[in-house]
XYZ file of C-alpha atoms in Angstrom:
682
model
C -121.669 58.906 -230.799
C -120.941 58.112 -227.198
C -123.585 55.352 -227.314
C -121.891 53.739 -230.295
C -118.505 53.895 -228.584
C -119.962 52.365 -225.470
C -121.514 49.478 -227.453
C -118.281 49.017 -229.393
C -116.261 48.833 -226.158
C -118.670 46.277 -224.665
C -118.473 44.186 -227.842
C -114.658 44.232 -227.781
C -114.561 43.202 -224.120
C -117.067 40.408 -224.785
C -115.061 39.069 -227.734
C -111.833 39.169 -225.730
C -113.527 37.347 -222.844
C -114.867 34.630 -225.151
C -111.466 34.206 -226.760
C -109.767 33.969 -223.346
C -112.375 31.519 -222.045
C -112.034 29.318 -225.119
C -108.230 29.220 -224.875
C -108.365 28.571 -221.140
C -110.791 25.709 -221.633
C -108.610 24.073 -224.270
C -105.507 24.327 -222.116
C -107.285 22.866 -219.097
C -108.414 19.791 -221.044
C -105.300 19.330 -223.134
C -103.484 16.044 -222.625
C -99.713 16.100 -222.669
C -99.274 12.406 -223.382
C -101.091 9.608 -225.135
C -103.115 6.882 -223.446
C -102.605 3.312 -224.626
C -104.203 -0.055 -224.101
C -103.427 -3.590 -225.236
C -104.582 -4.809 -228.620
C -106.920 -7.786 -228.877
C -104.112 -10.308 -229.236
C -102.111 -8.591 -226.442
C -99.135 -8.261 -228.766
C -98.829 -4.470 -228.808
C -100.062 -1.223 -227.297
C -102.603 0.787 -229.274
C -103.769 4.391 -228.656
C -107.133 5.056 -227.049
C -109.034 8.005 -225.562
C -107.400 10.071 -222.842
C -108.184 8.305 -219.577
C -106.337 10.616 -217.190
C -105.375 14.258 -217.524
C -102.734 16.175 -215.533
C -104.267 18.287 -212.785
C -101.080 20.176 -212.015
C -97.711 20.234 -210.278
C -97.497 20.578 -206.506
C -94.841 21.044 -203.803
C -92.292 22.323 -206.290
C -91.509 25.269 -204.020
C -90.558 23.468 -200.786
C -87.128 22.262 -201.950
C -87.708 18.522 -201.900
C -84.346 16.787 -202.409
C -84.489 13.369 -204.109
C -87.738 12.197 -202.422
C -88.078 8.408 -202.639
C -91.453 7.441 -201.175
C -94.837 8.774 -200.084
C -97.967 7.589 -198.313
C -101.487 8.987 -198.501
C -103.565 8.876 -195.301
C -106.866 10.706 -195.305
C -106.283 14.306 -196.342
C -102.558 14.189 -195.627
C -99.745 12.996 -197.814
C -96.439 11.977 -196.195
C -93.277 12.283 -198.314
C -89.886 10.762 -197.477
C -87.643 13.701 -198.359
C -84.495 11.559 -198.516
C -81.963 14.203 -199.472
C -83.036 16.517 -196.654
C -83.310 13.762 -194.026
C -86.917 14.534 -193.109
C -90.566 13.632 -193.618
C -92.771 16.301 -195.221
C -96.472 16.198 -194.346
C -98.870 18.120 -196.581
C -102.588 18.627 -195.947
C -104.129 18.309 -199.417
C -107.244 20.237 -198.470
C -105.684 23.233 -196.709
C -102.161 23.140 -198.115
C -100.606 23.282 -194.629
C -97.098 21.815 -194.370
C -95.322 20.070 -191.500
C -91.970 18.336 -191.191
C -90.875 15.381 -189.122
C -87.602 13.703 -188.183
C -85.176 16.535 -188.831
C -82.043 15.728 -186.844
C -83.303 12.183 -186.191
C -83.487 10.681 -189.658
C -80.459 10.421 -191.921
C -81.856 9.224 -195.243
C -85.517 8.157 -195.108
C -86.467 6.109 -198.188
C -89.755 4.491 -197.188
C -92.798 5.495 -195.166
C -96.125 4.070 -194.034
C -98.758 5.349 -191.591
C -100.847 3.001 -189.445
C -104.559 3.380 -188.760
C -103.798 4.646 -185.235
C -101.468 7.384 -186.498
C -98.068 5.734 -186.004
C -95.547 6.762 -188.663
C -93.079 4.042 -189.663
C -90.011 5.177 -191.609
C -87.303 3.115 -193.328
C -84.114 5.036 -192.616
C -81.651 3.717 -195.179
C -78.890 6.022 -193.958
C -79.078 4.852 -190.335
C -79.826 1.239 -191.367
C -82.858 1.008 -189.119
C -86.627 1.392 -189.072
C -87.864 4.311 -186.977
C -91.379 4.355 -185.514
C -92.973 7.684 -184.510
C -96.149 7.905 -182.423
C -99.138 10.038 -183.397
C -97.536 12.968 -181.588
C -94.481 12.657 -183.869
C -92.154 11.455 -181.109
C -89.796 8.517 -181.604
C -91.537 5.460 -180.231
C -88.977 2.787 -181.099
C -86.218 1.870 -183.512
C -85.958 -1.542 -185.170
C -82.390 -2.522 -185.909
C -80.822 -5.531 -187.568
C -82.403 -8.824 -186.446
C -80.100 -10.991 -184.379
C -81.967 -14.231 -185.127
C -79.967 -17.077 -186.626
C -82.438 -17.324 -189.485
C -81.428 -13.819 -190.627
C -77.840 -14.998 -191.042
C -75.278 -12.636 -192.519
C -77.718 -10.744 -194.729
C -77.223 -6.983 -194.956
C -79.803 -4.822 -193.210
C -80.489 -1.709 -195.264
C -84.214 -0.875 -195.012
C -85.579 0.862 -198.108
C -89.375 0.377 -197.996
C -91.921 -0.446 -195.294
C -95.573 -1.544 -195.234
C -98.156 -2.544 -192.615
C -101.044 -5.005 -192.816
C -104.318 -4.821 -190.878
C -102.897 -6.966 -188.039
C -99.993 -4.594 -187.381
C -97.388 -6.851 -188.989
C -94.510 -4.875 -190.468
C -92.941 -5.722 -193.834
C -89.507 -4.327 -194.670
C -87.581 -4.408 -197.948
C -83.861 -4.537 -197.198
C -81.419 -3.772 -200.003
C -79.155 -6.730 -200.759
C -81.340 -9.270 -198.949
C -82.274 -11.866 -201.568
C -84.285 -14.170 -199.297
C -87.327 -11.925 -199.615
C -89.213 -9.289 -197.636
C -88.451 -9.101 -193.904
C -91.516 -9.684 -191.736
C -91.961 -8.419 -188.146
C -94.983 -9.041 -185.929
C -96.905 -6.333 -184.065
C -94.330 -6.554 -181.245
C -91.491 -5.827 -183.709
C -90.129 -9.376 -183.449
C -88.514 -10.769 -186.589
C -90.628 -13.604 -188.034
C -88.687 -14.544 -191.151
C -88.647 -13.813 -194.849
C -91.620 -13.483 -197.173
C -92.257 -13.674 -200.918
C -88.710 -14.196 -202.182
C -88.028 -13.979 -205.894
C -86.650 -17.040 -207.630
C -83.284 -17.223 -209.310
C -83.482 -17.274 -213.078
C -82.145 -20.301 -214.913
C -78.456 -20.485 -215.751
C -77.337 -19.523 -219.220
C -75.049 -21.796 -221.241
C -71.812 -20.247 -219.936
C -72.932 -20.395 -216.300
C -74.091 -23.996 -216.702
C -70.691 -24.934 -218.137
C -68.896 -23.179 -215.277
C -71.070 -24.817 -212.639
C -70.686 -28.270 -214.204
C -67.019 -28.406 -215.131
C -65.177 -25.872 -212.959
C -63.336 -26.983 -209.854
C -64.397 -25.807 -206.399
C -61.532 -23.296 -206.348
C -62.615 -21.850 -209.675
C -66.268 -21.709 -208.590
C -65.268 -19.805 -205.461
C -63.912 -17.007 -207.659
C -67.116 -16.740 -209.678
C -70.240 -14.764 -208.862
C -73.337 -16.633 -209.972
C -76.564 -14.755 -210.447
C -78.794 -14.093 -207.460
C -82.574 -13.560 -207.333
C -83.618 -10.053 -208.420
C -84.263 -7.670 -205.550
C -87.732 -6.509 -204.572
C -87.712 -2.699 -204.808
C -91.154 -1.711 -203.540
C -94.474 -3.045 -202.241
C -98.001 -2.185 -201.172
C -100.609 -4.080 -199.159
C -104.258 -4.397 -200.184
C -107.235 -4.150 -197.857
C -107.416 -7.967 -197.768
C -103.730 -8.060 -196.662
C -102.457 -9.396 -199.995
C -98.927 -8.101 -200.542
C -98.039 -6.624 -203.947
C -94.289 -6.605 -204.593
C -92.360 -4.854 -207.375
C -89.344 -6.376 -209.140
C -87.270 -4.610 -211.779
C -85.699 -5.994 -214.980
C -88.459 -8.601 -215.308
C -91.333 -6.926 -217.190
C -93.496 -10.051 -217.386
C -93.315 -10.426 -213.602
C -92.868 -6.799 -212.603
C -95.686 -6.931 -210.049
C -96.444 -10.012 -207.961
C -99.566 -10.551 -205.887
C -98.468 -12.625 -202.899
C -100.812 -14.687 -200.749
C -100.230 -15.523 -197.083
C -97.730 -18.218 -198.082
C -95.719 -15.722 -200.134
C -96.715 -17.358 -203.439
C -97.514 -15.244 -206.485
C -101.156 -15.815 -207.454
C -100.630 -14.309 -210.895
C -99.548 -16.751 -213.574
C -95.824 -16.395 -214.242
C -94.818 -14.418 -217.305
C -98.231 -13.058 -218.348
C -98.241 -9.595 -216.792
C -97.664 -6.769 -219.264
C -95.250 -4.487 -217.421
C -92.105 -2.407 -217.742
C -88.572 -3.371 -216.768
C -88.022 -0.155 -214.775
C -91.134 -0.469 -212.601
C -90.508 1.239 -209.237
C -93.746 1.315 -207.240
C -97.320 0.048 -206.996
C -100.525 1.469 -205.496
C -103.342 -1.009 -204.759
C -106.978 0.033 -205.174
C -109.837 -1.030 -202.860
C -111.342 -3.157 -205.673
C -108.173 -5.246 -205.976
C -106.842 -3.500 -209.068
C -103.644 -1.500 -208.931
C -101.484 1.156 -210.538
C -97.817 0.529 -211.301
C -95.379 3.280 -212.243
C -91.989 3.047 -213.934
C -88.963 5.243 -213.302
C -89.495 6.716 -216.767
C -92.947 7.981 -215.765
C -95.253 5.488 -217.456
C -98.311 4.659 -215.354
C -100.041 1.308 -215.905
C -103.531 0.564 -214.617
C -104.460 -3.099 -214.025
C -107.598 -4.922 -212.972
C -107.765 -7.412 -210.106
C -106.605 -10.282 -212.341
C -103.482 -8.437 -213.491
C -104.795 -7.506 -216.955
C -103.477 -4.208 -218.285
C -106.322 -1.711 -218.707
C -104.558 1.523 -219.626
C -101.092 3.045 -219.878
C -100.334 6.755 -219.895
C -97.719 9.283 -218.798
C -94.146 9.358 -220.021
C -90.825 11.152 -219.685
C -90.257 14.846 -220.321
C -87.417 14.803 -222.849
C -86.497 18.263 -224.096
C -88.492 20.460 -221.729
C -90.744 20.165 -218.697
C -94.339 19.490 -219.625
C -97.314 19.188 -217.332
C -97.994 15.465 -216.775
C -94.564 14.270 -217.901
C -91.849 13.427 -215.398
C -88.079 13.046 -215.174
C -87.374 10.162 -212.757
C -90.292 8.742 -210.766
C -89.902 7.075 -207.357
C -93.438 6.487 -206.001
C -97.163 6.466 -206.783
C -100.313 6.831 -204.653
C -104.046 7.197 -205.324
C -106.983 8.572 -203.343
C -110.640 7.604 -203.016
C -111.651 9.944 -205.866
C -109.398 8.215 -208.376
C -106.763 10.943 -208.448
C -103.221 9.678 -208.989
C -100.184 11.192 -207.262
C -96.764 10.630 -208.827
C -93.563 11.596 -207.021
C -90.868 13.003 -209.332
C -87.584 12.221 -207.587
C -85.293 14.174 -209.877
C -87.292 17.399 -210.011
C -88.510 17.188 -206.408
C -92.224 17.688 -206.976
C -95.613 15.991 -207.096
C -97.561 15.373 -210.302
C -101.310 14.816 -209.982
C -103.622 13.179 -212.530
C -107.432 13.075 -212.489
C -109.669 10.572 -214.343
C -111.715 11.485 -217.407
C -115.199 10.175 -218.188
C -113.601 7.350 -220.172
C -111.602 6.143 -217.164
C -114.608 6.523 -214.876
C -116.696 4.458 -217.306
C -114.177 1.619 -217.150
C -113.916 1.862 -213.375
C -117.702 1.795 -212.999
C -117.910 -1.257 -215.279
C -115.315 -2.993 -213.103
C -117.098 -1.955 -209.896
C -120.475 -3.232 -211.127
C -118.914 -6.529 -212.162
C -117.243 -7.028 -208.771
C -120.498 -6.290 -206.930
C -122.600 -8.642 -209.062
C -124.414 -6.147 -211.301
C -123.449 -8.026 -214.440
C -126.067 -6.589 -216.810
C -125.099 -3.030 -215.904
C -121.433 -3.940 -216.244
C -122.077 -5.475 -219.668
C -123.808 -2.323 -220.923
C -120.881 -0.193 -219.794
C -118.323 -2.555 -221.305
C -120.317 -2.438 -224.554
C -119.859 1.326 -224.550
C -116.120 0.894 -223.972
C -116.106 -1.656 -226.808
C -117.894 0.827 -229.076
C -115.218 3.415 -228.318
C -112.311 1.016 -228.838
C -113.308 -2.330 -230.431
C -109.651 -3.253 -231.047
C -108.785 -3.300 -227.344
C -108.316 -6.478 -225.344
C -109.816 -5.095 -222.154
C -113.138 -4.057 -223.754
C -113.660 -7.483 -225.350
C -112.544 -9.211 -222.166
C -114.907 -7.119 -220.047
C -117.891 -7.930 -222.278
C -117.001 -11.632 -222.300
C -116.725 -11.842 -218.507
C -120.077 -10.117 -218.019
C -121.784 -12.361 -220.586
C -120.373 -15.437 -218.859
C -121.793 -14.375 -215.499
C -125.130 -13.660 -217.196
C -125.241 -17.249 -218.473
C -124.814 -16.317 -222.148
C -121.996 -18.810 -222.621
C -122.058 -19.083 -226.424
C -121.615 -15.337 -226.921
C -118.978 -15.198 -224.203
C -117.097 -18.115 -225.782
C -116.957 -16.306 -229.125
C -115.473 -13.199 -227.517
C -112.981 -15.210 -225.454
C -111.968 -17.031 -228.643
C -111.457 -13.704 -230.459
C -108.907 -12.587 -227.866
C -107.454 -16.112 -227.445
C -108.255 -16.150 -223.743
C -107.948 -19.843 -222.952
C -109.195 -19.832 -219.359
C -112.364 -17.900 -220.208
C -113.141 -19.998 -223.282
C -112.530 -23.203 -221.323
C -115.002 -22.156 -218.616
C -117.601 -21.312 -221.256
C -117.072 -24.600 -223.079
C -117.401 -26.495 -219.772
C -120.811 -24.911 -219.175
C -121.907 -25.434 -222.800
C -120.822 -29.083 -222.718
C -122.594 -29.684 -219.407
C -125.772 -28.090 -220.782
C -125.569 -30.247 -223.923
C -125.261 -33.433 -221.866
C -128.210 -32.376 -219.689
C -130.362 -31.682 -222.744
C -129.336 -34.767 -224.741
C -128.652 -37.388 -222.104
C -131.889 -39.223 -222.892
C -131.195 -39.159 -226.639
C -127.639 -40.342 -226.006
C -128.796 -43.309 -223.936
C -131.362 -44.215 -226.580
C -128.682 -44.025 -229.283
C -126.339 -46.290 -227.304
C -129.160 -48.744 -226.674
C -130.149 -48.688 -230.345
C -126.565 -49.229 -231.465
C -126.279 -52.193 -229.105
C -129.471 -53.704 -230.591
C -128.143 -53.213 -234.138
C -124.840 -54.909 -233.253
C -126.741 -57.795 -231.666
C -128.957 -58.241 -234.735
C -125.962 -58.040 -237.115
C -124.107 -60.712 -235.141
C -127.225 -62.886 -235.093
C -127.668 -62.556 -238.870
C -123.976 -63.162 -239.423
C -124.219 -66.549 -237.685
C -127.029 -67.573 -240.032
C -125.935 -65.986 -243.339
C -122.147 -65.503 -243.046
C -122.604 -61.831 -243.995
C -119.452 -60.711 -242.177
C -117.225 -63.151 -244.070
C -118.642 -62.030 -247.427
C -117.917 -58.358 -246.775
C -114.504 -59.183 -245.323
C -113.597 -61.020 -248.527
C -114.688 -58.022 -250.603
C -112.546 -55.686 -248.505
C -109.547 -58.021 -248.817
C -109.989 -58.195 -252.602
C -110.236 -54.404 -252.743
C -107.065 -53.971 -250.689
C -105.240 -56.606 -252.711
C -105.441 -54.308 -255.704
C -103.606 -51.675 -253.607
C -100.641 -53.848 -252.772
C -98.383 -51.094 -251.475
C -101.090 -49.710 -249.203
C -101.903 -53.179 -247.867
C -98.234 -53.938 -247.212
C -97.720 -50.578 -245.573
C -100.728 -51.117 -243.295
C -99.575 -54.613 -242.324
C -96.005 -53.476 -241.696
C -97.097 -50.513 -239.566
C -99.327 -52.722 -237.397
C -96.582 -55.333 -236.996
C -93.854 -52.809 -236.128
C -96.075 -51.065 -233.573
C -97.059 -54.355 -231.922
C -93.620 -55.984 -232.044
C -90.997 -53.202 -232.242
C -87.939 -55.420 -231.638
C -88.952 -58.055 -234.196
C -90.204 -55.309 -236.486
C -86.806 -53.607 -236.566
C -85.158 -56.943 -237.354
C -87.513 -57.595 -240.298
C -87.061 -54.017 -241.536
C -83.296 -54.405 -241.284
C -83.270 -57.699 -243.221
C -85.692 -56.418 -245.873
C -88.458 -58.894 -245.023
C -90.764 -56.003 -244.213
C -90.918 -52.352 -245.156
C -89.614 -50.467 -248.170
C -88.071 -47.143 -249.104
C -91.369 -46.052 -250.630
C -93.316 -46.982 -247.512
C -90.870 -45.092 -245.283
C -91.042 -42.046 -247.585
C -94.850 -42.117 -247.327
C -94.636 -42.236 -243.530
C -92.210 -39.299 -243.476
C -94.521 -37.282 -245.689
C -97.689 -38.260 -243.839
C -96.097 -37.409 -240.478
C -95.301 -33.897 -241.730
C -98.838 -33.518 -243.083
C -100.271 -34.730 -239.777
C -98.109 -32.220 -237.935
C -99.214 -29.311 -240.127
C -102.906 -30.243 -240.162
C -103.009 -31.020 -236.440
C -101.328 -27.710 -235.675
C -104.181 -25.948 -237.452
C -107.052 -28.156 -236.260
C -106.000 -28.761 -232.647
C -108.127 -26.834 -230.163
C -106.526 -23.489 -229.389
C -106.847 -24.408 -225.697
C -103.966 -26.798 -226.267
C -101.838 -24.648 -228.545
C -103.537 -25.296 -231.881
C -104.408 -22.874 -234.652
C -102.448 -20.561 -236.913
C -102.330 -16.832 -236.320
C -100.847 -13.861 -238.138
C -97.745 -14.333 -235.987
C -97.145 -17.963 -237.035
C -96.244 -18.605 -240.666
C -97.181 -22.089 -241.999
C -93.775 -22.238 -243.707
C -92.014 -21.564 -240.416
C -94.133 -24.218 -238.680
C -93.262 -26.701 -241.438
C -89.545 -25.971 -241.145
C -89.706 -26.399 -237.371
C -90.735 -30.026 -237.955
C -88.898 -30.778 -241.218
C -85.416 -29.503 -240.341
C -85.040 -31.391 -237.000
C -86.388 -34.561 -238.634
C -83.836 -34.411 -241.463
C -81.014 -33.507 -239.093
C -81.848 -36.328 -236.677
C -82.043 -39.030 -239.353
C -78.885 -37.881 -241.141
C -77.043 -37.124 -237.894
C -77.839 -40.527 -236.394
C -76.494 -42.256 -239.499
C -73.323 -40.141 -239.574
C -72.648 -40.802 -235.870
C -73.245 -44.537 -236.284
C -71.035 -44.704 -239.379
C -68.018 -43.537 -237.368
C -69.036 -45.440 -234.245
C -69.071 -49.055 -235.518
C -72.719 -49.044 -236.514
C -73.964 -51.916 -238.701
C -76.942 -50.136 -240.277
C -76.687 -48.713 -243.782
C -78.063 -45.399 -244.958
C -81.041 -47.139 -246.542
C -81.790 -49.151 -243.426
C -81.628 -46.059 -241.197
C -84.002 -44.221 -243.531
C -86.516 -47.093 -243.573
C -86.425 -47.936 -239.862
C -86.772 -44.342 -238.666
C -89.681 -43.809 -241.051
C -91.604 -46.717 -239.544
C -90.776 -45.497 -236.041
C -93.043 -42.525 -236.780
C -96.038 -44.883 -237.026
C -97.469 -44.154 -233.531
C -97.456 -40.428 -234.272
C -99.100 -40.892 -237.685
C -101.798 -43.237 -236.340
C -102.696 -41.727 -232.982
C -101.967 -37.974 -233.186
C -105.060 -37.248 -235.349
C -107.137 -38.963 -232.646
C -105.601 -36.652 -230.047
C -106.480 -33.693 -232.285
C -110.132 -34.737 -232.302
C -110.173 -35.434 -228.569
C -108.814 -31.929 -227.857
C -112.107 -30.451 -229.078
C -114.155 -32.154 -226.352
C -111.798 -31.322 -223.468
C -111.371 -28.208 -221.350
C -108.350 -26.953 -219.459
C -109.658 -28.820 -216.424
C -108.965 -32.080 -218.302
C -105.646 -30.966 -219.732
C -103.993 -33.881 -217.963
C -105.842 -36.217 -220.359
C -104.420 -34.419 -223.379
C -100.946 -34.299 -221.821
C -101.095 -38.000 -220.938
C -102.126 -39.001 -224.466
C -99.414 -36.815 -226.002
C -96.835 -38.291 -223.616
C -97.861 -41.854 -224.485
C -97.817 -41.219 -228.246
C -94.518 -39.358 -228.372
C -93.020 -41.558 -225.674
C -93.810 -44.736 -227.609
C -92.376 -43.233 -230.809
C -89.209 -42.245 -228.897
C -88.970 -45.726 -227.376
C -89.233 -47.242 -230.852
C -86.387 -44.973 -232.026
C -84.191 -46.118 -229.109
C -84.977 -49.760 -229.909
C -84.323 -49.107 -233.597
C -80.867 -47.606 -232.989
C -79.938 -50.436 -230.617
C -81.113 -53.296 -232.834
C -80.129 -51.747 -236.156
C -76.518 -51.110 -235.177
C -76.211 -53.951 -232.641
C -75.374 -51.467 -229.887
C -75.429 -51.814 -226.122
C -77.694 -49.536 -224.090
C -74.742 -47.271 -223.250
C -73.680 -46.988 -226.873
C -77.274 -46.380 -227.950
C -77.682 -43.445 -225.564
C -74.289 -42.121 -226.670
C -75.497 -42.170 -230.281
C -78.648 -40.259 -229.339
C -76.828 -37.568 -227.342
C -74.192 -37.107 -230.049
C -76.947 -36.846 -232.640
C -78.696 -34.114 -230.633
C -75.365 -32.297 -230.272
C -74.860 -32.589 -234.038
C -78.294 -31.032 -234.592
C -77.487 -28.058 -232.365
C -74.122 -27.475 -234.047
C -75.670 -27.748 -237.515
C -78.404 -25.222 -236.695
C -75.868 -22.790 -235.202
C -73.658 -23.204 -238.264
C -76.566 -22.376 -240.576
C -77.383 -19.279 -238.520
C -73.756 -18.105 -238.630
C -73.541 -18.720 -242.383
C -76.783 -16.833 -242.918
C -75.469 -13.842 -240.960
C -72.151 -13.895 -242.846
C -73.927 -14.217 -246.191
C -76.192 -11.288 -245.364
C -73.210 -9.185 -244.335
C -71.395 -10.152 -247.554
C -74.379 -9.129 -249.667
C -74.616 -5.851 -247.758
C -70.881 -5.209 -248.298
C -70.999 -5.999 -252.030
C -74.113 -3.851 -252.419
C -72.469 -0.894 -250.658
C -69.302 -1.266 -252.798
C -71.405 -1.412 -255.958
C -73.350 1.725 -254.954
C -70.094 3.551 -254.139
C -68.569 2.623 -257.501
C -71.753 3.582 -259.312
C -71.823 6.934 -257.500
C -68.196 7.719 -258.376
C -68.668 6.712 -262.023
C -71.793 8.809 -262.481
C -70.326 11.791 -260.637
């Protein structure tokens, strides 16, 4: 009996242990937030596997008060404990704590540690930068620069950073000229990487244009957005953070202070507060709301995770974030300013797989990188980054056709253009001999045809047949002749169109219709490198209306303006003349569409030049038409054009307002009807 009891007790203990172990394992691996990545078309975030999991909460018991910055150096992490006026130093391996600057610092908001152990602190409260030596004694204090170039800018240091040469970079609150730069001797060298002022809105433009100097003096025009944080890469590239501009939240600045990322393409958040640069050139960016974004070296979003703890504190979720750091093992440290603690994340196998694929690509192991990206693609085929990673690796492996297909799938113009350049060069290398033979053969055929034509008159016979064939299509022949004449002699052409000697209402209507067809077809057939192609986001009806509505408004608006401004042209004449002015677009735009398929982005100037010449000549013909049709001077002609454009804007705004009012009216009538129906039935 005792033996049975003993076995029963052992079995119970074993079951309880297994249950505890299973629960503990689940809790340890449980993610508290979702991980997202960009969809293939980069239009939205889609969920993916957990890339990082919360490792725990640290330093919650040392009474951090509104900490604003931190810096990781070796095994130690330095935290600017702003509310307590001190620097907290924590040894991550042993857990030992030290403090620095108590009684010296007022409100430290930024910190950086040099390779020789100097600790540089931005003391916002004292409005100075304090430098401590490696024995934690004050070495020097950097106050407001007295140089004339600094001017009357405020000096309120918030963040600091050091490059490998010992140059000091300081972000000063309220200084819009950029980041302050000091050399290794603490001498002010000027400003660096300033943000640009955004364009004026309509109200500001009106105020700047029409207000007097006294009125302008009372206005406050917008200033460039402030830089709020920064980090410096191992190659001394400066990464700056700007808020309220999600498409330019992080800028990668070269030595000239110019952003090397293309403007407006970064997928970021408007409340971005800090950035941590990785040794491979990628970086993490964190928002005040706790979202962490991981990017590759080119600024492409890889993953997004984290979030804000709403109702209750949850491991991995934060309240208000102020800083981010990362160590050599890929662990991520996030400083929660509001709760005064440190959140730590560690990478999962999925994140490590992506990081290894990136590392292999950067070091030239393209086949290994491709295999790893294929695994990422298998896990999430709808993600942009997995397709992009495979395409880049294939390109470096010389498999340009496959890479081009993948770049086309994600509408990555630069990658597809590079692939097409290589494919086109290879085609010319392989077919250059055949091409030369074809040109030589064509030249021989032309020579023989000309020789036979002199003896037999073959060319004249076929020309007569073509003329007889076209004579049966009188309207088409007249339209062709009129288009050629108007394009060659626009001034005389307008006169003949005005007097009725050339052109017709039917011919003009055909040109209007054909121009719209050309626009629609060219939009779909133009190479996507130059903005062609329809997608799920562009409705053909919307594209048609974009061309049709302005065309109708311009023709009708020009006539209405001329009718009240002593214009001689009638409604019929305006309709006919403007129709024939579209001839250059109808004739030459399809050629541009075909040419776009043999060009790459490196020859975009050719496409732009052709488009400028075509549209410019059509616009010139319209100017000539208005002048000659209404017998206007140049000044009156330009006045007609500007008033017509103003009429178009007013008409479009009026339609929008009427649409909104009509929708509100329908909503009101519907709600009244439902209320009446409810009261009757009840």
